Amino acid sequence: MKKACAVLAFLLLPGCANFPRATHAPAAPGNVYRGVYHVHTEFSKDSRVSLQQALAAGRKAALDFVVITDHNNRNAAAAYQSRPNKEGPLLIIGEEISTPDGHLIALGTGEAAPKGKSTEELMDWIHARGGYAMLAHPVGKRSAWQRLDLKGYDGMEIYNFGHRLYALNRAATGAAFGFLHTSAFLKRALDRPDDSLAAWDAQLRKRPVAAAGAADAHVHFRMLGLPSESLLMMFQAVTLNVLADAPDERKIVDAIGKGRSFISFDTRGLARDFRFYAEAGGKIYQMGDRAAAGIKTFHINAPGTAEIRLLKDGDLFAGSTGPGIEVDTADAGVYRVEVTKDGKPWIFSNPIYAD
């Protein structure tokens, strides 16, 4: 059946190329490291989180890494290096830069960004140091990006939990958080980011753009609950899972910048076992890769029984309910996966780009 479907796909007969097959095949090998992206500490004026609190919350949430992105500085780097307790998780120090067009996250530069530069100049500066330029909260009512058509950024946030909290009615949110267990509150608060996904798909039709899910964790004493409880809630809200050879800062930064990652709402279940990859010409292609022309088999393994949707250029291409599916196609396009559980969003993959 697989060979017959592949031949028909090659002949471009409709209806067979995107016919999914249920599968229980083992996932492709690779290490998945689970972390939280976009966290503010006391080195940002709008947060009171110490590095020790961030590390403690990361350990309690069983994270492998936490990406610190304080506003317009990297002062957390020196404090992190001089800490007496060397316990994990790994802290990766980035920076959220205020630009004329919006907030830009710099990863992997090793130094603070210069002042007084245009957005384009800042992106060039980041790339000259081997880093990655990622758009923070590009869509929304607060601090949205003014020019999504810029070509110099490597990725964008498609989900931002901090801004999701801003959008909620504060009185209702406070009451819900006061009476519900954290996981129950998160299950109610986490939803599909329709506007962000549409903006991302529009950019993907033009060029590769990596996606990230952001906690955007700012904790004030005025926030819901105690500071430590609020921080832990944000660390449990949205997780960034990266494919890397080792839990090394450079490898994790490269994985984020190149889109070798997927986003998950782990309150619906741990997603570390999710896999999305393609086989073509005897080679394996992971998220962020460009697959060769010809017949490709897309493999999707969910962490459990779930609703799996394979999208091509932003539109539904194939889907099924189960622990996994395989799909053959010869069509070129940008392929990404969304997984839902009981009708609620669970996992968003980065794309595989197929020639």
Short mmCIF file of C-alpha atoms in Angstrom, two decimals:
data_model
loop_
_atom_site.label_atom_id
_atom_site.label_comp_id
_atom_site.label_asym_id
_atom_site.label_seq_id
_atom_site.Cartn_x
_atom_site.Cartn_y
_atom_site.Cartn_z
CA MET A 1 0.00 0.00 0.00
CA LYS A 2 2.80 2.40 0.89
CA LYS A 3 4.56 1.83 -2.44
CA ALA A 4 1.31 2.20 -4.37
CA CYS A 5 0.46 5.45 -2.62
CA ALA A 6 3.97 6.78 -3.22
CA VAL A 7 3.68 6.06 -6.95
CA LEU A 8 0.32 7.81 -7.13
CA ALA A 9 1.71 10.75 -5.19
CA PHE A 10 4.54 10.98 -7.68
CA LEU A 11 1.95 11.10 -10.48
CA LEU A 12 0.23 13.90 -8.52
CA LEU A 13 -3.10 12.12 -8.35
CA PRO A 14 -5.23 13.97 -5.75
CA GLY A 15 -6.42 12.35 -2.54
CA CYS A 16 -3.62 9.82 -2.10
CA ALA A 17 -0.62 12.07 -1.43
CA ASN A 18 -2.21 13.34 1.77
CA PHE A 19 -3.82 10.09 2.88
CA PRO A 20 -2.60 9.49 6.46
CA ARG A 21 -1.70 6.06 7.81
CA ALA A 22 -1.85 5.28 11.49
CA THR A 23 1.51 4.24 12.86
CA HIS A 24 3.04 2.97 16.06
CA ALA A 25 6.58 3.18 14.68
CA PRO A 26 9.27 4.40 17.07
CA ALA A 27 10.17 8.06 16.82
CA ALA A 28 13.35 9.20 15.12
CA PRO A 29 16.34 9.29 17.48
CA GLY A 30 17.38 12.55 19.06
CA ASN A 31 17.60 14.34 22.38
CA VAL A 32 14.80 16.69 23.40
CA TYR A 33 15.55 19.34 26.02
CA ARG A 34 12.65 21.11 27.70
CA GLY A 35 12.83 24.72 28.75
CA VAL A 36 11.16 28.08 29.18
CA TYR A 37 11.84 31.00 26.84
CA HIS A 38 11.60 34.76 27.57
CA VAL A 39 12.00 35.31 31.32
CA HIS A 40 12.68 38.61 33.12
CA THR A 41 14.63 38.94 36.37
CA GLU A 42 15.41 41.76 38.78
CA PHE A 43 17.74 43.18 36.11
CA SER A 44 14.57 44.33 34.31
CA LYS A 45 12.74 47.28 35.85
CA ASP A 46 9.40 45.50 35.59
CA SER A 47 10.33 42.28 37.42
CA ARG A 48 11.45 41.28 40.92
CA VAL A 49 12.68 37.76 40.17
CA SER A 50 16.16 36.87 41.41
CA LEU A 51 18.33 34.41 39.51
CA GLN A 52 18.04 32.08 42.49
CA GLN A 53 14.24 32.19 42.23
CA ALA A 54 14.38 31.54 38.48
CA LEU A 55 16.66 28.56 39.02
CA ALA A 56 14.52 27.18 41.85
CA ALA A 57 11.34 27.50 39.76
CA GLY A 58 13.13 25.82 36.85
CA ARG A 59 14.12 22.88 39.04
CA LYS A 60 10.61 22.57 40.43
CA ALA A 61 9.19 22.57 36.90
CA ALA A 62 11.82 19.94 35.87
CA LEU A 63 13.27 22.16 33.14
CA ASP A 64 16.56 21.63 31.35
CA PHE A 65 17.07 25.31 30.53
CA VAL A 66 15.63 28.80 31.08
CA VAL A 67 16.20 31.66 28.62
CA ILE A 68 16.64 35.00 30.44
CA THR A 69 15.78 38.05 28.32
CA ASP A 70 16.03 41.17 30.47
CA HIS A 71 15.19 44.52 28.94
CA ASN A 72 18.14 46.23 27.20
CA ASN A 73 20.89 44.56 29.25
CA ARG A 74 22.71 41.30 29.90
CA ASN A 75 23.62 42.05 33.52
CA ALA A 76 22.31 38.65 34.59
CA ALA A 77 25.29 37.00 32.85
CA ALA A 78 27.87 38.15 35.40
CA ALA A 79 25.58 37.30 38.31
CA TYR A 80 24.98 33.84 36.87
CA GLN A 81 28.69 33.13 36.42
CA SER A 82 29.47 34.22 39.99
CA ARG A 83 26.67 32.27 41.70
CA PRO A 84 27.94 30.03 44.52
CA ASN A 85 25.46 27.21 43.86
CA LYS A 86 26.05 25.61 40.45
CA GLU A 87 22.82 23.60 40.37
CA GLY A 88 20.79 23.61 37.15
CA PRO A 89 18.83 24.17 35.09
CA LEU A 90 21.04 25.84 32.51
CA LEU A 91 20.42 29.59 32.27
CA ILE A 92 20.86 31.08 28.80
CA ILE A 93 21.29 34.85 28.89
CA GLY A 94 19.77 36.75 25.99
CA GLU A 95 18.40 40.28 25.79
CA GLU A 96 15.09 41.91 24.88
CA ILE A 97 16.00 45.05 22.97
CA SER A 98 13.65 47.99 22.50
CA THR A 99 13.81 48.99 18.83
CA PRO A 100 11.86 51.59 16.82
CA ASP A 101 9.73 48.74 15.42
CA GLY A 102 9.11 46.59 18.49
CA HIS A 103 10.88 44.38 21.00
CA LEU A 104 13.65 42.22 19.57
CA ILE A 105 15.21 39.28 21.41
CA ALA A 106 18.91 38.69 20.80
CA LEU A 107 20.26 35.19 21.47
CA GLY A 108 23.86 33.98 21.29
CA THR A 109 25.64 37.35 20.98
CA GLY A 110 27.70 37.12 24.18
CA GLU A 111 27.44 40.87 24.79
CA ALA A 112 24.87 43.62 25.25
CA ALA A 113 23.50 45.34 22.18
CA PRO A 114 24.73 48.85 21.29
CA LYS A 115 22.43 51.82 21.76
CA GLY A 116 21.09 54.15 19.11
CA LYS A 117 20.93 51.65 16.25
CA SER A 118 18.11 51.11 13.76
CA THR A 119 16.24 47.82 13.77
CA GLU A 120 18.08 46.66 10.65
CA GLU A 121 21.45 47.63 12.13
CA LEU A 122 20.67 45.70 15.32
CA MET A 123 19.75 42.59 13.35
CA ASP A 124 23.00 42.86 11.39
CA TRP A 125 24.92 43.32 14.66
CA ILE A 126 23.31 40.18 16.13
CA HIS A 127 24.13 38.09 13.06
CA ALA A 128 27.71 39.36 12.93
CA ARG A 129 28.21 37.77 16.37
CA GLY A 130 26.70 34.45 15.39
CA GLY A 131 23.45 35.20 17.14
CA TYR A 132 19.77 35.05 16.29
CA ALA A 133 17.19 37.86 16.12
CA MET A 134 13.73 36.82 17.34
CA LEU A 135 10.61 39.01 17.37
CA ALA A 136 8.94 39.28 20.77
CA HIS A 137 5.11 39.36 20.91
CA PRO A 138 4.85 40.48 17.26
CA VAL A 139 1.03 40.39 17.20
CA GLY A 140 -1.32 41.81 19.81
CA LYS A 141 -2.63 44.93 21.46
CA ARG A 142 0.54 45.67 23.45
CA SER A 143 3.94 46.37 21.85
CA ALA A 144 3.11 44.70 18.53
CA TRP A 145 5.69 44.79 15.73
CA GLN A 146 5.30 47.59 13.22
CA ARG A 147 7.08 45.98 10.26
CA LEU A 148 6.65 42.24 9.99
CA ASP A 149 7.94 42.47 6.42
CA LEU A 150 11.52 43.03 7.62
CA LYS A 151 13.78 40.28 6.31
CA GLY A 152 16.51 40.30 8.95
CA TYR A 153 14.89 38.35 11.78
CA ASP A 154 15.31 34.63 12.30
CA GLY A 155 12.20 33.83 14.28
CA MET A 156 9.12 35.09 16.08
CA GLU A 157 6.98 34.25 19.07
CA ILE A 158 3.73 32.60 18.07
CA TYR A 159 2.52 32.39 21.66
CA ASN A 160 3.20 34.78 24.55
CA PHE A 161 1.67 33.80 27.89
CA GLY A 162 2.41 37.13 29.56
CA HIS A 163 0.42 38.98 26.92
CA ARG A 164 -2.32 36.37 27.17
CA LEU A 165 -2.65 37.26 30.86
CA TYR A 166 -2.79 40.97 29.99
CA ALA A 167 -5.71 40.27 27.66
CA LEU A 168 -7.75 38.47 30.32
CA ASN A 169 -10.16 40.27 32.60
CA ARG A 170 -8.04 40.84 35.70
CA ALA A 171 -10.82 40.46 38.24
CA ALA A 172 -12.03 37.21 36.69
CA THR A 173 -8.46 35.97 36.31
CA GLY A 174 -7.66 36.74 39.93
CA ALA A 175 -10.74 34.90 41.13
CA ALA A 176 -10.00 31.90 38.93
CA PHE A 177 -6.36 31.72 39.99
CA GLY A 178 -7.40 32.01 43.64
CA PHE A 179 -9.86 29.13 43.54
CA LEU A 180 -8.42 26.80 40.88
CA HIS A 181 -5.38 24.57 41.01
CA THR A 182 -2.60 25.90 38.76
CA SER A 183 -3.09 23.17 36.14
CA ALA A 184 -6.85 23.81 36.04
CA PHE A 185 -6.28 27.54 35.66
CA LEU A 186 -3.79 27.00 32.84
CA LYS A 187 -6.11 24.61 31.02
CA ARG A 188 -8.70 27.38 30.96
CA ALA A 189 -6.27 30.17 30.03
CA LEU A 190 -4.25 28.49 27.25
CA ASP A 191 -5.80 28.78 23.81
CA ARG A 192 -4.87 28.65 20.12
CA PRO A 193 -3.06 31.87 19.06
CA ASP A 194 -5.00 32.35 15.82
CA ASP A 195 -3.67 35.82 14.93
CA SER A 196 -0.03 34.90 15.62
CA LEU A 197 -0.26 31.66 13.66
CA ALA A 198 -1.78 33.50 10.68
CA ALA A 199 1.03 36.09 10.78
CA TRP A 200 3.65 33.33 11.03
CA ASP A 201 2.16 31.35 8.14
CA ALA A 202 2.20 34.50 6.01
CA GLN A 203 5.93 34.90 6.64
CA LEU A 204 6.62 31.19 6.06
CA ARG A 205 5.22 31.51 2.55
CA LYS A 206 8.11 33.90 1.85
CA ARG A 207 11.07 32.43 3.78
CA PRO A 208 12.02 30.23 6.75
CA VAL A 209 11.07 31.74 10.12
CA ALA A 210 11.50 29.84 13.40
CA ALA A 211 8.70 29.88 15.97
CA ALA A 212 9.01 30.13 19.74
CA GLY A 213 6.54 29.96 22.61
CA ALA A 214 7.22 32.55 25.31
CA ALA A 215 6.40 32.65 28.99
CA ASP A 216 7.28 36.38 29.03
CA ALA A 217 7.57 35.99 32.78
CA HIS A 218 7.49 39.26 34.72
CA VAL A 219 6.70 38.88 38.40
CA HIS A 220 5.73 41.85 40.57
CA PHE A 221 4.59 41.66 44.16
CA ARG A 222 1.30 43.06 42.82
CA MET A 223 0.73 40.02 40.60
CA LEU A 224 -1.65 37.19 41.29
CA GLY A 225 -0.56 35.02 44.18
CA LEU A 226 2.85 35.09 45.80
CA PRO A 227 5.86 35.88 43.54
CA SER A 228 7.20 32.32 43.65
CA GLU A 229 3.76 30.86 42.85
CA SER A 230 3.28 33.25 39.93
CA LEU A 231 6.72 32.43 38.53
CA LEU A 232 6.15 28.68 38.75
CA MET A 233 2.78 29.07 37.03
CA MET A 234 4.43 30.91 34.14
CA PHE A 235 7.15 28.25 33.91
CA GLN A 236 4.42 25.60 33.61
CA ALA A 237 2.33 27.49 31.04
CA VAL A 238 4.22 27.18 27.75
CA THR A 239 7.33 25.09 27.12
CA LEU A 240 9.92 25.22 24.34
CA ASN A 241 11.31 21.77 23.50
CA VAL A 242 14.51 21.74 21.45
CA LEU A 243 16.32 19.00 19.53
CA ALA A 244 20.02 19.12 20.36
CA ASP A 245 22.98 16.79 20.78
CA ALA A 246 23.63 17.97 24.34
CA PRO A 247 22.27 20.46 26.93
CA ASP A 248 24.88 22.96 25.84
CA GLU A 249 24.11 26.69 25.56
CA ARG A 250 25.36 27.05 22.00
CA LYS A 251 23.52 23.94 20.80
CA ILE A 252 20.25 25.01 22.41
CA VAL A 253 20.53 28.57 21.05
CA ASP A 254 21.21 27.19 17.55
CA ALA A 255 18.20 24.88 17.85
CA ILE A 256 15.92 27.78 18.83
CA GLY A 257 17.23 30.07 16.10
CA LYS A 258 17.04 27.42 13.38
CA GLY A 259 13.60 26.11 14.35
CA ARG A 260 14.69 22.70 15.61
CA SER A 261 12.02 22.85 18.29
CA PHE A 262 8.36 22.55 19.15
CA ILE A 263 6.06 24.39 21.55
CA SER A 264 3.85 22.62 24.06
CA PHE A 265 1.25 23.33 26.72
CA ASP A 266 2.39 20.66 29.15
CA THR A 267 -0.54 21.09 31.49
CA ARG A 268 -2.32 18.86 28.93
CA GLY A 269 0.47 16.27 29.30
CA LEU A 270 4.23 16.19 28.93
CA ALA A 271 5.15 16.47 25.26
CA ARG A 272 8.83 15.49 25.29
CA ASP A 273 8.07 12.32 23.29
CA PHE A 274 6.53 14.24 20.37
CA ARG A 275 8.38 13.77 17.07
CA PHE A 276 7.91 15.23 13.62
CA TYR A 277 10.36 14.31 10.88
CA ALA A 278 10.51 13.38 7.20
CA GLU A 279 12.23 10.65 5.22
CA ALA A 280 13.31 11.26 1.62
CA GLY A 281 16.01 9.64 -0.47
CA GLY A 282 17.24 7.59 2.48
CA LYS A 283 17.79 10.68 4.66
CA ILE A 284 16.04 11.97 7.80
CA TYR A 285 14.93 15.60 7.94
CA GLN A 286 14.04 17.23 11.24
CA MET A 287 12.11 20.40 12.02
CA GLY A 288 13.95 23.37 10.57
CA ASP A 289 15.46 21.29 7.74
CA ARG A 290 14.82 21.56 4.01
CA ALA A 291 13.83 18.18 2.57
CA ALA A 292 14.95 17.18 -0.91
CA ALA A 293 12.60 17.12 -3.88
CA GLY A 294 10.72 13.91 -4.60
CA ILE A 295 8.51 11.64 -2.55
CA LYS A 296 8.68 12.35 1.16
CA THR A 297 7.18 10.47 4.08
CA PHE A 298 6.22 12.64 7.04
CA HIS A 299 6.21 10.88 10.40
CA ILE A 300 4.30 12.35 13.34
CA ASN A 301 4.38 10.72 16.77
CA ALA A 302 2.24 12.22 19.54
CA PRO A 303 2.97 11.53 23.22
CA GLY A 304 -0.41 9.79 23.43
CA THR A 305 -3.73 9.54 21.63
CA ALA A 306 -4.52 12.98 20.25
CA GLU A 307 -5.89 14.86 17.26
CA ILE A 308 -2.99 15.33 14.81
CA ARG A 309 -3.10 17.86 11.98
CA LEU A 310 -0.42 18.22 9.30
CA LEU A 311 -0.61 21.65 7.68
CA LYS A 312 0.91 22.67 4.33
CA ASP A 313 1.43 26.39 3.73
CA GLY A 314 -0.94 27.09 6.62
CA ASP A 315 -3.80 24.90 5.36
CA LEU A 316 -4.88 21.45 6.54
CA PHE A 317 -3.15 18.77 4.46
CA ALA A 318 -3.81 15.58 6.45
CA GLY A 319 -5.13 14.66 9.85
CA SER A 320 -6.17 11.81 12.08
CA THR A 321 -6.76 10.85 15.71
CA GLY A 322 -4.32 8.45 17.34
CA PRO A 323 -0.77 8.17 18.67
CA GLY A 324 0.83 8.82 15.27
CA ILE A 325 0.43 9.04 11.51
CA GLU A 326 2.52 8.79 8.34
CA VAL A 327 1.83 10.82 5.21
CA ASP A 328 3.43 10.44 1.75
CA THR A 329 3.63 13.35 -0.69
CA ALA A 330 5.70 14.75 -3.53
CA ASP A 331 4.31 18.27 -3.05
CA ALA A 332 6.66 21.13 -2.25
CA GLY A 333 5.65 23.42 0.59
CA VAL A 334 6.05 24.35 4.23
CA TYR A 335 4.79 21.59 6.52
CA ARG A 336 4.08 21.99 10.21
CA VAL A 337 2.06 20.10 12.83
CA GLU A 338 -0.58 21.03 15.36
CA VAL A 339 -1.70 18.54 18.00
CA THR A 340 -4.82 18.99 20.09
CA LYS A 341 -6.16 16.99 23.01
CA ASP A 342 -9.88 16.93 23.76
CA GLY A 343 -10.24 19.79 21.31
CA LYS A 344 -7.69 21.99 23.14
CA PRO A 345 -4.28 23.04 21.73
CA TRP A 346 -1.33 20.98 22.98
CA ILE A 347 1.65 21.06 20.56
CA PHE A 348 2.82 23.36 17.74
CA SER A 349 5.81 22.19 15.71
CA ASN A 350 8.30 24.19 13.72
CA PRO A 351 8.16 23.43 9.99
CA ILE A 352 9.98 21.13 7.62
CA TYR A 353 10.55 22.92 4.31
CA ALA A 354 9.98 20.58 1.37
CA ASP A 355 11.29 21.22 -2.15
#
